[in-house]
PDB file of C-alpha atoms and ligand atoms in Angstrom:
ATOM      1  CA  MET A   1       6.138  16.261   6.469  1.00 58.00           C
ATOM      2  CA  ALA A   2       5.910  13.306   8.828  1.00 66.00           C
ATOM      3  CA  GLU A   3       8.265  10.682   7.504  1.00 81.00           C
ATOM      4  CA  GLU A   4       6.849   7.642   5.681  1.00 92.00           C
ATOM      5  CA  THR A   5       6.305   4.328   7.781  1.00 95.00           C
ATOM      6  CA  LEU A   6       7.979   1.039   6.467  1.00 97.00           C
ATOM      7  CA  PHE A   7       4.499  -0.173   5.755  1.00 98.00           C
ATOM      8  CA  THR A   8       3.508   2.934   3.364  1.00 98.00           C
ATOM      9  CA  LYS A   9       6.870   2.338   1.410  1.00 98.00           C
ATOM     10  CA  ILE A  10       5.913  -1.568   0.954  1.00 98.00           C
ATOM     11  CA  ILE A  11       2.382  -0.556  -0.062  1.00 98.00           C
ATOM     12  CA  LYS A  12       4.015   2.066  -2.448  1.00 97.00           C
ATOM     13  CA  GLY A  13       6.186  -0.631  -3.612  1.00 97.00           C
ATOM     14  CA  GLU A  14       9.494   1.057  -2.656  1.00 97.00           C
ATOM     15  CA  ILE A  15      10.650  -2.138  -0.298  1.00 97.00           C
ATOM     16  CA  PRO A  16       9.964  -5.359  -1.806  1.00 97.00           C
ATOM     17  CA  SER A  17       7.445  -7.756  -0.125  1.00 98.00           C
ATOM     18  CA  SER A  18       5.167 -10.506  -1.041  1.00 98.00           C
ATOM     19  CA  LYS A  19       1.791  -9.060  -1.551  1.00 98.00           C
ATOM     20  CA  VAL A  20      -1.065 -11.186  -1.275  1.00 98.00           C
ATOM     21  CA  TYR A  21      -4.229  -8.450  -1.459  1.00 98.00           C
ATOM     22  CA  ALA A  22      -4.526  -4.631  -2.530  1.00 98.00           C
ATOM     23  CA  ASP A  23      -7.330  -2.690  -3.305  1.00 98.00           C
ATOM     24  CA  ASP A  24      -8.091   1.209  -3.099  1.00 97.00           C
ATOM     25  CA  LEU A  25      -8.106   1.078   1.375  1.00 98.00           C
ATOM     26  CA  VAL A  26      -5.955  -1.687   2.255  1.00 98.00           C
ATOM     27  CA  THR A  27      -2.670  -3.770   1.603  1.00 98.00           C
ATOM     28  CA  ALA A  28      -1.884  -7.120   2.511  1.00 98.00           C
ATOM     29  CA  PHE A  29       1.332  -8.822   2.373  1.00 98.00           C
ATOM     30  CA  LYS A  30       3.604 -11.566   4.048  1.00 98.00           C
ATOM     31  CA  ASP A  31       5.221 -10.866   7.282  1.00 98.00           C
ATOM     32  CA  ILE A  32       9.055 -11.101   6.779  1.00 98.00           C
ATOM     33  CA  ALA A  33       9.383 -13.225  10.045  1.00 97.00           C
ATOM     34  CA  PRO A  34       6.451 -15.440  10.214  1.00 96.00           C
ATOM     35  CA  LYS A  35       5.260 -17.049  13.512  1.00 95.00           C
ATOM     36  CA  ALA A  36       2.899 -19.392  11.652  1.00 95.00           C
ATOM     37  CA  GLN A  37       2.411 -21.114   8.528  1.00 96.00           C
ATOM     38  CA  HIS A  38       0.547 -18.077   7.058  1.00 97.00           C
ATOM     39  CA  HIS A  39       1.481 -14.829   8.937  1.00 98.00           C
ATOM     40  CA  ILE A  40       0.047 -11.880   6.727  1.00 98.00           C
ATOM     41  CA  LEU A  41      -0.056  -8.269   7.487  1.00 98.00           C
ATOM     42  CA  ILE A  42      -3.363  -6.345   6.757  1.00 98.00           C
ATOM     43  CA  VAL A  43      -2.578  -2.619   6.666  1.00 98.00           C
ATOM     44  CA  PRO A  44      -4.670   0.271   5.733  1.00 98.00           C
ATOM     45  CA  ASN A  45      -3.238   2.620   3.057  1.00 98.00           C
ATOM     46  CA  LYS A  46      -3.846   5.147   5.246  1.00 97.00           C
ATOM     47  CA  PRO A  47      -1.068   5.717   7.516  1.00 97.00           C
ATOM     48  CA  ILE A  48      -2.756   5.682  11.039  1.00 97.00           C
ATOM     49  CA  PRO A  49      -0.147   5.318  13.482  1.00 97.00           C
ATOM     50  CA  THR A  50      -2.223   3.138  16.178  1.00 98.00           C
ATOM     51  CA  VAL A  51      -5.577   2.012  17.085  1.00 98.00           C
ATOM     52  CA  SER A  52      -5.422   4.783  19.558  1.00 98.00           C
ATOM     53  CA  ASP A  53      -4.944   7.666  16.984  1.00 98.00           C
ATOM     54  CA  ALA A  54      -7.945   5.990  14.737  1.00 98.00           C
ATOM     55  CA  GLU A  55     -10.794   8.852  14.154  1.00 98.00           C
ATOM     56  CA  PRO A  56     -14.552   8.263  13.894  1.00 98.00           C
ATOM     57  CA  CYS A  57     -14.021   8.640  10.303  1.00 98.00           C
ATOM     58  CA  ASP A  58     -11.668   5.533  10.187  1.00 98.00           C
ATOM     59  CA  GLU A  59     -14.554   3.160  11.076  1.00 98.00           C
ATOM     60  CA  ALA A  60     -15.461   1.984   7.824  1.00 98.00           C
ATOM     61  CA  LEU A  61     -11.768   1.513   6.767  1.00 98.00           C
ATOM     62  CA  LEU A  62     -10.894  -0.487   9.680  1.00 98.00           C
ATOM     63  CA  GLY A  63     -13.628  -2.652   9.384  1.00 98.00           C
ATOM     64  CA  HIS A  64     -12.574  -3.104   5.890  1.00 98.00           C
ATOM     65  CA  LEU A  65      -9.414  -4.965   7.419  1.00 98.00           C
ATOM     66  CA  PHE A  66     -11.803  -7.968   8.573  1.00 98.00           C
ATOM     67  CA  THR A  67     -13.580  -8.173   5.146  1.00 98.00           C
ATOM     68  CA  VAL A  68      -9.987  -8.420   3.702  1.00 98.00           C
ATOM     69  CA  ALA A  69      -9.412 -11.293   6.602  1.00 98.00           C
ATOM     70  CA  ARG A  70     -11.948 -12.946   5.529  1.00 98.00           C
ATOM     71  CA  LYS A  71     -11.409 -12.936   2.142  1.00 98.00           C
ATOM     72  CA  ILE A  72      -7.814 -14.202   2.764  1.00 98.00           C
ATOM     73  CA  ALA A  73      -9.001 -16.930   4.698  1.00 98.00           C
ATOM     74  CA  GLU A  74     -11.056 -18.293   2.131  1.00 98.00           C
ATOM     75  CA  GLU A  75      -8.470 -17.966  -0.473  1.00 98.00           C
ATOM     76  CA  LEU A  76      -6.016 -20.234   2.063  1.00 98.00           C
ATOM     77  CA  GLY A  77      -9.060 -22.661   2.606  1.00 97.00           C
ATOM     78  CA  VAL A  78      -8.952 -21.784   6.441  1.00 98.00           C
ATOM     79  CA  ALA A  79     -12.243 -19.748   6.880  1.00 97.00           C
ATOM     80  CA  ARG A  80     -13.751 -22.760   8.762  1.00 97.00           C
ATOM     81  CA  SER A  81     -11.047 -24.174  10.233  1.00 97.00           C
ATOM     82  CA  GLY A  82      -9.872 -21.193  11.852  1.00 97.00           C
ATOM     83  CA  TYR A  83      -7.031 -18.612  12.147  1.00 97.00           C
ATOM     84  CA  ARG A  84      -5.901 -15.799  14.489  1.00 97.00           C
ATOM     85  CA  LEU A  85      -6.335 -11.899  14.016  1.00 97.00           C
ATOM     86  CA  ILE A  86      -3.924  -9.856  16.281  1.00 97.00           C
ATOM     87  CA  VAL A  87      -3.945  -5.919  16.501  1.00 98.00           C
ATOM     88  CA  ASN A  88      -0.789  -4.783  18.626  1.00 97.00           C
ATOM     89  CA  VAL A  89      -1.002  -1.361  20.440  1.00 98.00           C
ATOM     90  CA  GLY A  90       1.818   0.772  21.704  1.00 97.00           C
ATOM     91  CA  PRO A  91       4.600   0.150  23.322  1.00 96.00           C
ATOM     92  CA  ASP A  92       2.996  -2.008  25.795  1.00 95.00           C
ATOM     93  CA  GLY A  93       1.598  -3.836  23.371  1.00 96.00           C
ATOM     94  CA  CYS A  94       4.609  -4.651  21.735  1.00 95.00           C
ATOM     95  CA  GLN A  95       3.794  -2.713  18.461  1.00 97.00           C
ATOM     96  CA  GLU A  96       7.032  -2.117  16.561  1.00 97.00           C
ATOM     97  CA  VAL A  97       5.821  -0.475  13.541  1.00 98.00           C
ATOM     98  CA  PRO A  98       3.862   2.633  13.761  1.00 97.00           C
ATOM     99  CA  HIS A  99       1.328   1.926  10.892  1.00 98.00           C
ATOM    100  CA  ILE A 100      -1.584   0.118  12.301  1.00 98.00           C
ATOM    101  CA  HIS A 101      -1.640  -3.471  11.004  1.00 98.00           C
ATOM    102  CA  MET A 102      -3.890  -6.733  11.588  1.00 98.00           C
ATOM    103  CA  HIS A 103      -1.820  -9.851  11.817  1.00 98.00           C
ATOM    104  CA  PHE A 104      -3.347 -12.751  10.269  1.00 98.00           C
ATOM    105  CA  LEU A 105      -2.218 -16.316  11.326  1.00 97.00           C
ATOM    106  CA  ALA A 106      -2.932 -19.478  10.226  1.00 97.00           C
ATOM    107  CA  GLY A 107      -1.891 -23.016   9.839  1.00 94.00           C
ATOM    108  CA  GLY A 108      -3.045 -25.711  12.235  1.00 88.00           C
ATOM    109  CA  ASN A 109      -3.857 -25.295  15.683  1.00 91.00           C
ATOM    110  CA  LEU A 110      -2.635 -22.104  17.231  1.00 91.00           C
ATOM    111  CA  GLY A 111      -2.929 -22.760  20.696  1.00 88.00           C
ATOM    112  CA  MET A 112      -3.740 -20.400  23.500  1.00 82.00           C
ATOM    113  CA  GLY A 113      -2.974 -16.795  23.675  1.00 69.00           C
ATOM    114  CA  GLY A 114      -0.502 -14.385  21.937  1.00 67.00           C
ATOM    115  CA  PHE A 115       1.523 -15.264  18.916  1.00 70.00           C
ATOM    116  CA  PRO A 116       2.032 -18.751  18.309  1.00 68.00           C
ATOM    117  CA  VAL A 117       5.720 -20.298  18.319  1.00 60.00           C
ATOM    118  CA  LYS A 118       6.237 -21.390  14.801  1.00 53.00           C
ATOM    119  CA  LYS A 119       7.411 -25.259  14.844  1.00 49.00           C
TER     120      LYS A 119
HETATM  121  P1  AMP B   1       4.282  -5.285  15.198  1.00 93.30           P
HETATM  122  O1  AMP B   1       5.414  -5.944  16.528  1.00 93.30           O
HETATM  123  O2  AMP B   1       2.539  -5.712  15.716  1.00 93.30           O
HETATM  124  O3  AMP B   1       4.419  -3.817  15.152  1.00 93.30           O
HETATM  125  O4  AMP B   1       4.640  -6.217  14.272  1.00 93.30           O
HETATM  126  C1  AMP B   1       5.202  -5.873  13.171  1.00 93.30           C
HETATM  127  C2  AMP B   1       5.740  -6.992  12.012  1.00 93.30           C
HETATM  128  O5  AMP B   1       6.124  -6.271  11.064  1.00 93.30           O
HETATM  129  C3  AMP B   1       6.691  -7.763  12.647  1.00 93.30           C
HETATM  130  O6  AMP B   1       5.882  -9.118  12.483  1.00 93.30           O
HETATM  131  C4  AMP B   1       7.401  -8.004  11.522  1.00 93.30           C
HETATM  132  O7  AMP B   1       8.239  -9.168  11.271  1.00 93.30           O
HETATM  133  C5  AMP B   1       6.874  -7.161  10.250  1.00 93.30           C
HETATM  134  N1  AMP B   1       7.660  -7.282   9.249  1.00 93.30           N
HETATM  135  C6  AMP B   1       8.984  -5.842   9.789  1.00 93.30           C
HETATM  136  N2  AMP B   1       9.301  -5.509   8.510  1.00 93.30           N
HETATM  137  C7  AMP B   1       8.704  -6.361   7.852  1.00 93.30           C
HETATM  138  C8  AMP B   1       8.890  -6.333   5.781  1.00 93.30           C
HETATM  139  N3  AMP B   1      10.065  -5.562   5.353  1.00 93.30           N
HETATM  140  N4  AMP B   1       8.033  -6.804   5.506  1.00 93.30           N
HETATM  141  C9  AMP B   1       7.302  -7.872   5.858  1.00 93.30           C
HETATM  142  N5  AMP B   1       6.771  -7.496   7.338  1.00 93.30           N
HETATM  143  C10 AMP B   1       7.914  -7.098   8.143  1.00 93.30           C
END
């Protein structure tokens, strides 16, 4: 059996994290090395390694990541002021953890392009 990903261990509570949201399909927790005032990872509970490994049957699940992002934005009060969603894919995309995840970044103007540099 394939080894569990770091994020699967976090989802199962085997590794501590600061969870902000969880349902049957998705778990969201604070990034351990935040690049913005609010930096949250939104992760499907199903351990799909990368977007390139996603299949048509994953479409609704991956769409749900956006719904959860919207809920988090509303809770943080940034739904209208704005935020950034990033999905890194594979080595050239600088994806470190091989378990699809959406970065949610918010807190002031994030500037143009890529990850903001935290002030
Ligand atoms: P990526 O480069 O897109 O794969 O992003 C992986 C993210 O996971 C990075 O922003 C890391 O800071 C974050 N990360 C790594 N380990 C943990 C952890 N134990 N808890 C929360 N976030 C983590």
